[in-house]
mmCIF file of C-alpha atoms in Angstrom:
data_model
loop_
_atom_site.group_PDB
_atom_site.id
_atom_site.type_symbol
_atom_site.label_atom_id
_atom_site.label_comp_id
_atom_site.label_asym_id
_atom_site.label_seq_id
_atom_site.Cartn_x
_atom_site.Cartn_y
_atom_site.Cartn_z
ATOM 1 C CA UNK A 960 88.051 71.688 -17.466
ATOM 2 C CA UNK A 961 87.146 75.140 -18.766
ATOM 3 C CA UNK A 962 88.279 76.827 -15.522
ATOM 4 C CA UNK A 963 84.773 77.572 -14.271
ATOM 5 C CA UNK A 964 84.663 77.093 -10.489
ATOM 6 C CA UNK A 965 81.699 75.377 -8.993
ATOM 7 C CA UNK A 966 79.939 76.498 -5.858
ATOM 8 C CA UNK A 967 79.401 74.239 -2.914
ATOM 9 C CA UNK A 968 77.268 71.223 -3.618
ATOM 10 C CA UNK A 969 73.830 70.602 -2.125
ATOM 11 C CA UNK A 970 75.330 68.394 0.596
ATOM 12 C CA UNK A 971 77.750 71.106 1.761
ATOM 13 C CA UNK A 972 74.991 73.724 1.751
ATOM 14 C CA UNK A 973 72.749 71.424 3.781
ATOM 15 C CA UNK A 974 75.542 70.819 6.299
ATOM 16 C CA UNK A 975 76.102 74.573 6.626
ATOM 17 C CA UNK A 976 72.403 75.201 7.238
ATOM 18 C CA UNK A 977 72.314 72.378 9.786
ATOM 19 C CA UNK A 978 75.335 73.857 11.577
ATOM 20 C CA UNK A 979 73.667 77.256 11.782
ATOM 21 C CA UNK A 980 70.429 75.667 12.987
ATOM 22 C CA UNK A 981 72.157 73.696 15.756
ATOM 23 C CA UNK A 982 74.115 76.803 16.804
ATOM 24 C CA UNK A 983 71.024 78.969 17.194
ATOM 25 C CA UNK A 984 70.042 77.681 20.683
ATOM 26 C CA UNK A 985 73.545 78.423 21.996
ATOM 27 C CA UNK A 986 73.541 81.876 20.390
ATOM 28 C CA UNK A 987 70.114 82.713 21.814
ATOM 29 C CA UNK A 988 71.021 81.349 25.264
ATOM 30 C CA UNK A 989 74.315 83.264 25.316
ATOM 31 C CA UNK A 990 72.573 86.454 24.285
ATOM 32 C CA UNK A 991 69.840 85.994 26.893
ATOM 33 C CA UNK A 992 72.159 85.144 29.790
ATOM 34 C CA UNK A 993 75.199 87.334 29.034
ATOM 35 C CA UNK A 994 74.744 90.106 26.506
ATOM 36 C CA UNK A 995 71.198 91.089 27.481
ATOM 37 C CA UNK A 996 72.076 91.553 31.201
ATOM 38 C CA UNK A 997 75.148 93.576 30.204
ATOM 39 C CA UNK A 998 73.005 95.827 28.009
ATOM 40 C CA UNK A 999 70.438 96.197 30.810
ATOM 41 C CA UNK A 1000 73.152 97.115 33.304
ATOM 42 C CA UNK A 1001 74.548 99.777 30.980
ATOM 43 C CA UNK A 1002 71.047 101.208 30.490
ATOM 44 C CA UNK A 1003 70.230 101.256 34.219
ATOM 45 C CA UNK A 1004 73.575 102.936 34.913
ATOM 46 C CA UNK A 1005 72.202 105.893 32.958
ATOM 47 C CA UNK A 1006 69.089 106.113 35.116
ATOM 48 C CA UNK A 1007 68.021 106.824 38.668
ATOM 49 C CA UNK A 1008 66.358 103.491 39.325
ATOM 50 C CA UNK A 1009 64.881 102.329 42.627
ATOM 51 C CA UNK A 1010 64.052 98.818 41.440
ATOM 52 C CA UNK A 1011 60.554 99.773 40.257
ATOM 53 C CA UNK A 1012 60.628 103.088 38.407
ATOM 54 C CA UNK A 1013 63.504 104.751 36.604
ATOM 55 C CA UNK A 1014 64.371 108.282 35.526
ATOM 56 C CA UNK A 1015 66.951 108.870 32.818
ATOM 57 C CA UNK A 1016 69.883 110.905 34.182
ATOM 58 C CA UNK A 1017 72.466 110.339 31.449
ATOM 59 C CA UNK A 1018 76.004 110.310 32.818
ATOM 60 C CA UNK A 1019 74.895 111.660 36.195
ATOM 61 C CA UNK A 1020 75.744 108.447 38.046
ATOM 62 C CA UNK A 1021 79.221 108.392 36.540
ATOM 63 C CA UNK A 1022 79.825 112.028 37.484
ATOM 64 C CA UNK A 1023 78.761 111.197 41.036
ATOM 65 C CA UNK A 1024 81.181 108.273 41.059
ATOM 66 C CA UNK A 1025 84.123 110.411 39.997
ATOM 67 C CA UNK A 1026 83.407 112.945 42.751
ATOM 68 C CA UNK A 1027 82.780 110.302 45.442
ATOM 69 C CA UNK A 1028 85.849 109.848 47.719
ATOM 70 C CA UNK A 1029 84.477 106.509 48.940
ATOM 71 C CA UNK A 1030 84.515 105.214 45.367
ATOM 72 C CA UNK A 1031 88.213 106.027 45.019
ATOM 73 C CA UNK A 1032 88.909 104.355 48.368
ATOM 74 C CA UNK A 1033 87.183 101.251 47.048
ATOM 75 C CA UNK A 1034 89.177 101.426 43.800
ATOM 76 C CA UNK A 1035 92.360 101.531 45.900
ATOM 77 C CA UNK A 1036 91.249 98.328 47.626
ATOM 78 C CA UNK A 1037 90.878 96.643 44.247
ATOM 79 C CA UNK A 1038 94.351 97.826 43.271
ATOM 80 C CA UNK A 1039 95.703 96.251 46.456
ATOM 81 C CA UNK A 1040 94.015 92.999 45.468
ATOM 82 C CA UNK A 1041 95.618 93.362 42.051
ATOM 83 C CA UNK A 1042 99.026 93.439 43.749
ATOM 84 C CA UNK A 1043 98.218 90.062 45.301
ATOM 85 C CA UNK A 1044 97.683 88.385 41.927
ATOM 86 C CA UNK A 1045 101.411 87.923 41.066
ATOM 87 C CA UNK A 1046 101.843 86.041 44.352
ATOM 88 C CA UNK A 1047 98.709 84.005 43.577
ATOM 89 C CA UNK A 1048 100.400 82.989 40.310
ATOM 90 C CA UNK A 1049 104.091 82.620 41.193
ATOM 91 C CA UNK A 1050 103.685 80.597 44.404
ATOM 92 C CA UNK A 1051 101.470 77.901 42.806
ATOM 93 C CA UNK A 1052 103.767 77.896 39.766
ATOM 94 C CA UNK A 1053 106.811 77.141 41.925
ATOM 95 C CA UNK A 1054 104.948 74.481 43.921
ATOM 96 C CA UNK A 1055 103.625 72.870 40.730
ATOM 97 C CA UNK A 1056 107.178 72.712 39.387
ATOM 98 C CA UNK A 1057 108.366 70.930 42.534
ATOM 99 C CA UNK A 1058 105.455 68.491 42.377
ATOM 100 C CA UNK A 1059 106.218 67.893 38.717
ATOM 101 C CA UNK A 1060 109.719 66.816 39.774
ATOM 102 C CA UNK A 1061 107.992 64.060 41.804
ATOM 103 C CA UNK A 1062 109.461 65.028 45.147
ATOM 104 C CA UNK A 1063 108.807 62.697 48.070
ATOM 105 C CA UNK A 1064 105.079 62.588 48.844
ATOM 106 C CA UNK A 1065 104.081 64.613 45.783
ATOM 107 C CA UNK A 1066 100.769 62.773 45.330
ATOM 108 C CA UNK A 1067 99.697 63.535 48.905
ATOM 109 C CA UNK A 1068 100.765 67.184 48.640
ATOM 110 C CA UNK A 1069 98.869 67.582 45.363
ATOM 111 C CA UNK A 1070 95.648 66.472 47.064
ATOM 112 C CA UNK A 1071 96.256 68.724 50.084
ATOM 113 C CA UNK A 1072 97.005 71.788 47.964
ATOM 114 C CA UNK A 1073 93.808 71.321 45.973
ATOM 115 C CA UNK A 1074 91.679 71.153 49.152
ATOM 116 C CA UNK A 1075 90.781 74.908 49.320
ATOM 117 C CA UNK A 1076 89.201 74.636 45.875
ATOM 118 C CA UNK A 1077 86.666 72.112 47.172
ATOM 119 C CA UNK A 1078 85.606 74.407 50.044
ATOM 120 C CA UNK A 1079 82.975 77.147 49.678
ATOM 121 C CA UNK A 1080 83.853 80.829 50.042
ATOM 122 C CA UNK A 1081 81.721 81.051 53.174
ATOM 123 C CA UNK A 1082 83.706 78.298 54.893
ATOM 124 C CA UNK A 1083 86.995 79.859 53.770
ATOM 125 C CA UNK A 1084 85.842 83.201 55.177
ATOM 126 C CA UNK A 1085 84.869 81.630 58.504
ATOM 127 C CA UNK A 1086 88.230 79.868 58.805
ATOM 128 C CA UNK A 1087 90.118 83.064 57.903
ATOM 129 C CA UNK A 1088 88.080 85.168 60.351
ATOM 130 C CA UNK A 1089 88.895 82.713 63.123
ATOM 131 C CA UNK A 1090 92.573 82.671 62.134
ATOM 132 C CA UNK A 1091 93.028 86.472 62.077
ATOM 133 C CA UNK A 1092 90.747 87.285 65.043
ATOM 134 C CA UNK A 1093 92.088 88.893 68.216
ATOM 135 C CA UNK A 1094 91.889 85.562 70.015
ATOM 136 C CA UNK A 1095 92.584 83.550 66.898
ATOM 137 C CA UNK A 1096 95.223 81.109 65.774
ATOM 138 C CA UNK A 1097 97.533 83.823 64.440
ATOM 139 C CA UNK A 1098 98.023 85.328 67.894
ATOM 140 C CA UNK A 1099 98.556 81.856 69.338
ATOM 141 C CA UNK A 1100 101.436 81.462 66.900
ATOM 142 C CA UNK A 1101 102.790 84.953 67.619
ATOM 143 C CA UNK A 1102 102.793 84.170 71.351
ATOM 144 C CA UNK A 1103 105.895 82.077 70.710
ATOM 145 C CA UNK A 1104 107.832 85.347 70.266
ATOM 146 C CA UNK A 1105 106.561 86.812 73.539
ATOM 147 C CA UNK A 1106 103.335 87.792 75.324
ATOM 148 C CA UNK A 1107 103.401 91.335 73.900
ATOM 149 C CA UNK A 1108 103.573 90.195 70.275
ATOM 150 C CA UNK A 1109 99.992 90.077 69.045
ATOM 151 C CA UNK A 1110 97.676 91.654 66.499
ATOM 152 C CA UNK A 1111 93.973 92.051 65.831
ATOM 153 C CA UNK A 1112 94.255 92.206 62.073
ATOM 154 C CA UNK A 1113 90.558 92.541 61.275
ATOM 155 C CA UNK A 1114 90.035 95.705 63.352
ATOM 156 C CA UNK A 1115 92.491 97.838 61.341
ATOM 157 C CA UNK A 1116 91.581 98.737 57.765
ATOM 158 C CA UNK A 1117 95.094 98.204 56.406
ATOM 159 C CA UNK A 1118 95.836 94.913 58.146
ATOM 160 C CA UNK A 1119 92.289 93.750 57.381
ATOM 161 C CA UNK A 1120 92.916 94.286 53.665
ATOM 162 C CA UNK A 1121 96.176 92.375 54.018
ATOM 163 C CA UNK A 1122 94.280 89.531 55.712
ATOM 164 C CA UNK A 1123 91.728 89.445 52.884
ATOM 165 C CA UNK A 1124 94.524 89.439 50.283
ATOM 166 C CA UNK A 1125 96.351 86.565 51.995
ATOM 167 C CA UNK A 1126 93.120 84.588 52.235
ATOM 168 C CA UNK A 1127 92.447 85.286 48.561
ATOM 169 C CA UNK A 1128 95.904 83.968 47.611
ATOM 170 C CA UNK A 1129 95.334 80.818 49.656
ATOM 171 C CA UNK A 1130 91.851 80.261 48.203
ATOM 172 C CA UNK A 1131 93.051 80.220 44.568
ATOM 173 C CA UNK A 1132 96.282 78.380 45.360
ATOM 174 C CA UNK A 1133 94.864 74.913 44.640
ATOM 175 C CA UNK A 1134 93.206 75.846 41.352
ATOM 176 C CA UNK A 1135 96.303 77.537 39.953
ATOM 177 C CA UNK A 1136 98.546 74.693 41.106
ATOM 178 C CA UNK A 1137 96.403 72.153 39.239
ATOM 179 C CA UNK A 1138 96.395 74.386 36.137
ATOM 180 C CA UNK A 1139 100.188 74.514 36.114
ATOM 181 C CA UNK A 1140 100.595 70.792 36.854
ATOM 182 C CA UNK A 1141 98.296 70.071 33.917
ATOM 183 C CA UNK A 1142 100.336 72.383 31.709
ATOM 184 C CA UNK A 1143 103.632 70.797 32.728
ATOM 185 C CA UNK A 1144 102.246 67.355 31.892
ATOM 186 C CA UNK A 1145 101.925 68.502 28.259
ATOM 187 C CA UNK A 1146 105.563 69.616 27.963
ATOM 188 C CA UNK A 1147 108.106 67.543 26.062
ATOM 189 C CA UNK A 1148 110.332 65.789 28.601
ATOM 190 C CA UNK A 1149 113.135 65.567 26.032
ATOM 191 C CA UNK A 1150 113.628 69.320 26.436
ATOM 192 C CA UNK A 1151 114.245 68.855 30.166
ATOM 193 C CA UNK A 1152 116.582 65.921 29.580
ATOM 194 C CA UNK A 1153 118.587 67.924 27.038
ATOM 195 C CA UNK A 1154 118.850 70.867 29.435
ATOM 196 C CA UNK A 1155 120.122 68.637 32.235
ATOM 197 C CA UNK A 1156 122.686 67.075 29.911
ATOM 198 C CA UNK A 1157 123.906 70.589 29.105
ATOM 199 C CA UNK A 1158 124.406 71.221 32.819
ATOM 200 C CA UNK A 1159 121.336 73.369 33.522
ATOM 201 C CA UNK A 1160 120.290 73.432 37.168
ATOM 202 C CA UNK A 1161 116.780 73.263 38.586
ATOM 203 C CA UNK A 1162 116.372 77.041 38.874
ATOM 204 C CA UNK A 1163 117.660 77.620 35.333
ATOM 205 C CA UNK A 1164 115.295 74.982 33.957
ATOM 206 C CA UNK A 1165 112.378 76.564 35.795
ATOM 207 C CA UNK A 1166 113.210 80.085 34.638
ATOM 208 C CA UNK A 1167 114.289 79.549 31.034
ATOM 209 C CA UNK A 1168 112.311 76.452 30.020
ATOM 210 C CA UNK A 1169 109.260 75.857 32.184
ATOM 211 C CA UNK A 1170 107.986 79.434 32.449
ATOM 212 C CA UNK A 1171 108.285 80.290 28.708
ATOM 213 C CA UNK A 1172 106.608 77.033 27.681
ATOM 214 C CA UNK A 1173 103.769 77.582 30.161
ATOM 215 C CA UNK A 1174 102.882 81.122 29.071
ATOM 216 C CA UNK A 1175 99.451 80.116 27.770
ATOM 217 C CA UNK A 1176 98.630 78.411 31.052
ATOM 218 C CA UNK A 1177 99.985 81.384 33.017
ATOM 219 C CA UNK A 1178 97.801 83.691 30.942
ATOM 220 C CA UNK A 1179 94.738 81.546 31.652
ATOM 221 C CA UNK A 1180 95.524 81.402 35.390
ATOM 222 C CA UNK A 1181 96.035 85.179 35.491
ATOM 223 C CA UNK A 1182 92.678 85.952 33.881
ATOM 224 C CA UNK A 1183 90.904 83.396 36.074
ATOM 225 C CA UNK A 1184 92.541 84.803 39.218
ATOM 226 C CA UNK A 1185 91.779 88.380 38.152
ATOM 227 C CA UNK A 1186 88.104 87.611 37.588
ATOM 228 C CA UNK A 1187 87.957 85.744 40.904
ATOM 229 C CA UNK A 1188 89.590 88.586 42.822
ATOM 230 C CA UNK A 1189 87.391 91.283 41.318
ATOM 231 C CA UNK A 1190 84.027 89.510 41.031
ATOM 232 C CA UNK A 1191 83.904 86.423 43.304
ATOM 233 C CA UNK A 1192 85.036 87.547 46.766
ATOM 234 C CA UNK A 1193 81.704 88.865 48.010
ATOM 235 C CA UNK A 1194 81.015 85.904 50.328
ATOM 236 C CA UNK A 1195 84.584 85.925 51.634
ATOM 237 C CA UNK A 1196 84.511 89.642 52.490
ATOM 238 C CA UNK A 1197 80.968 89.485 53.872
ATOM 239 C CA UNK A 1198 81.927 86.731 56.324
ATOM 240 C CA UNK A 1199 85.375 88.072 57.251
ATOM 241 C CA UNK A 1200 84.847 91.831 57.571
ATOM 242 C CA UNK A 1201 81.501 92.884 55.986
ATOM 243 C CA UNK A 1202 83.576 95.416 54.050
ATOM 244 C CA UNK A 1203 85.069 97.088 57.125
ATOM 245 C CA UNK A 1204 86.460 98.451 59.228
ATOM 246 C CA UNK A 1205 85.031 101.529 57.546
ATOM 247 C CA UNK A 1206 85.544 100.890 53.855
ATOM 248 C CA UNK A 1207 88.904 99.215 54.478
ATOM 249 C CA UNK A 1208 88.023 95.946 52.710
ATOM 250 C CA UNK A 1209 85.145 97.094 50.500
ATOM 251 C CA UNK A 1210 85.799 96.128 46.881
ATOM 252 C CA UNK A 1211 83.912 97.323 43.804
ATOM 253 C CA UNK A 1212 81.902 94.110 43.859
ATOM 254 C CA UNK A 1213 80.940 94.610 47.516
ATOM 255 C CA UNK A 1214 80.282 98.315 46.881
ATOM 256 C CA UNK A 1215 77.668 97.318 44.286
ATOM 257 C CA UNK A 1216 75.883 95.271 46.958
ATOM 258 C CA UNK A 1217 76.014 98.105 49.492
ATOM 259 C CA UNK A 1218 74.620 100.700 47.094
ATOM 260 C CA UNK A 1219 71.966 98.466 45.531
ATOM 261 C CA UNK A 1220 70.591 96.413 48.399
ATOM 262 C CA UNK A 1221 71.541 98.444 51.469
ATOM 263 C CA UNK A 1222 70.752 101.906 50.068
ATOM 264 C CA UNK A 1223 68.422 101.155 47.148
ATOM 265 C CA UNK A 1224 70.540 103.142 44.652
ATOM 266 C CA UNK A 1225 70.288 100.583 41.857
ATOM 267 C CA UNK A 1226 71.249 102.979 39.062
ATOM 268 C CA UNK A 1227 74.353 104.089 40.948
ATOM 269 C CA UNK A 1228 75.196 100.438 41.663
ATOM 270 C CA UNK A 1229 74.785 99.614 37.969
ATOM 271 C CA UNK A 1230 77.304 102.347 37.119
ATOM 272 C CA UNK A 1231 79.778 100.774 39.563
ATOM 273 C CA UNK A 1232 79.159 97.408 37.888
ATOM 274 C CA UNK A 1233 79.924 98.882 34.462
ATOM 275 C CA UNK A 1234 83.169 100.368 35.805
ATOM 276 C CA UNK A 1235 84.091 96.989 37.315
ATOM 277 C CA UNK A 1236 83.443 95.234 34.007
ATOM 278 C CA UNK A 1237 85.541 97.807 32.147
ATOM 279 C CA UNK A 1238 88.450 97.481 34.599
ATOM 280 C CA UNK A 1239 88.572 93.675 34.326
ATOM 281 C CA UNK A 1240 88.218 93.830 30.536
ATOM 282 C CA UNK A 1241 91.009 96.395 30.083
ATOM 283 C CA UNK A 1242 93.421 94.598 32.434
ATOM 284 C CA UNK A 1243 92.772 91.301 30.622
ATOM 285 C CA UNK A 1244 93.486 92.926 27.247
ATOM 286 C CA UNK A 1245 96.699 94.528 28.516
ATOM 287 C CA UNK A 1246 97.870 91.237 30.000
ATOM 288 C CA UNK A 1247 97.214 89.398 26.738
ATOM 289 C CA UNK A 1248 99.065 92.068 24.775
ATOM 290 C CA UNK A 1249 102.091 91.891 27.088
ATOM 291 C CA UNK A 1250 102.306 88.102 26.813
ATOM 292 C CA UNK A 1251 101.800 88.205 23.055
ATOM 293 C CA UNK A 1252 104.620 90.747 22.658
ATOM 294 C CA UNK A 1253 106.938 88.517 24.707
ATOM 295 C CA UNK A 1254 106.095 85.511 22.550
ATOM 296 C CA UNK A 1255 106.866 87.517 19.402
#
């Protein structure tokens, strides 16, 4: 009654200590599996390391990267993959919207679209390599337009990168479609009913209602697709093109493998890994800032 505030009771203090105690294993495990490897990679990027012994070289590996024309060619390949991400988002978003409208056979289509997600990257790469090969399915389809209409996409560095990008879009199609279907299931149907009563068409509803309400799910799908495209396509590229022709389909992730395990330049490869981490981190921050500004 005299206005003196009391601190937390013994029970609250005990609960707080118990919470900290139960959190310690997760904190230690996270530090051991995530933050410690990141710190090690940053350290090794400052050394000339052959896997056994290391010599500190400071920023020497980074200076070599900046002056390496192959590195910039590889960065260009990653930028081309970045251009594929909007298609990897918008196409599943449109398909999810149609499935959400319960078009004829929507349950069957939902299962079919999710199929690529259940298949390993190696299998996807083998299917894509067979599809785009000189005697593959693509040329069988092009033969409809005449015997002279054909392509060997995987033997040209530009068309090979296009083939990898198309395969990448197809491989994440199922995951993103399910993400958007899940998001649409959480939306208030009264909003759609009110829009239809006001005379809004399907396209208007999709553009002005569905997309704004799904921004959080779109943001999640973007980051997931970005991380997949920049850090999870090694098996796909290895099976389809092995990074070629030349460096035509070599990404930063694949470049790390080439430098570390093909040439033994582990310190140089670690520097590439740090650059890759920084690129993904910066793009994710920019994307979050753009979406947050639109919401405001």
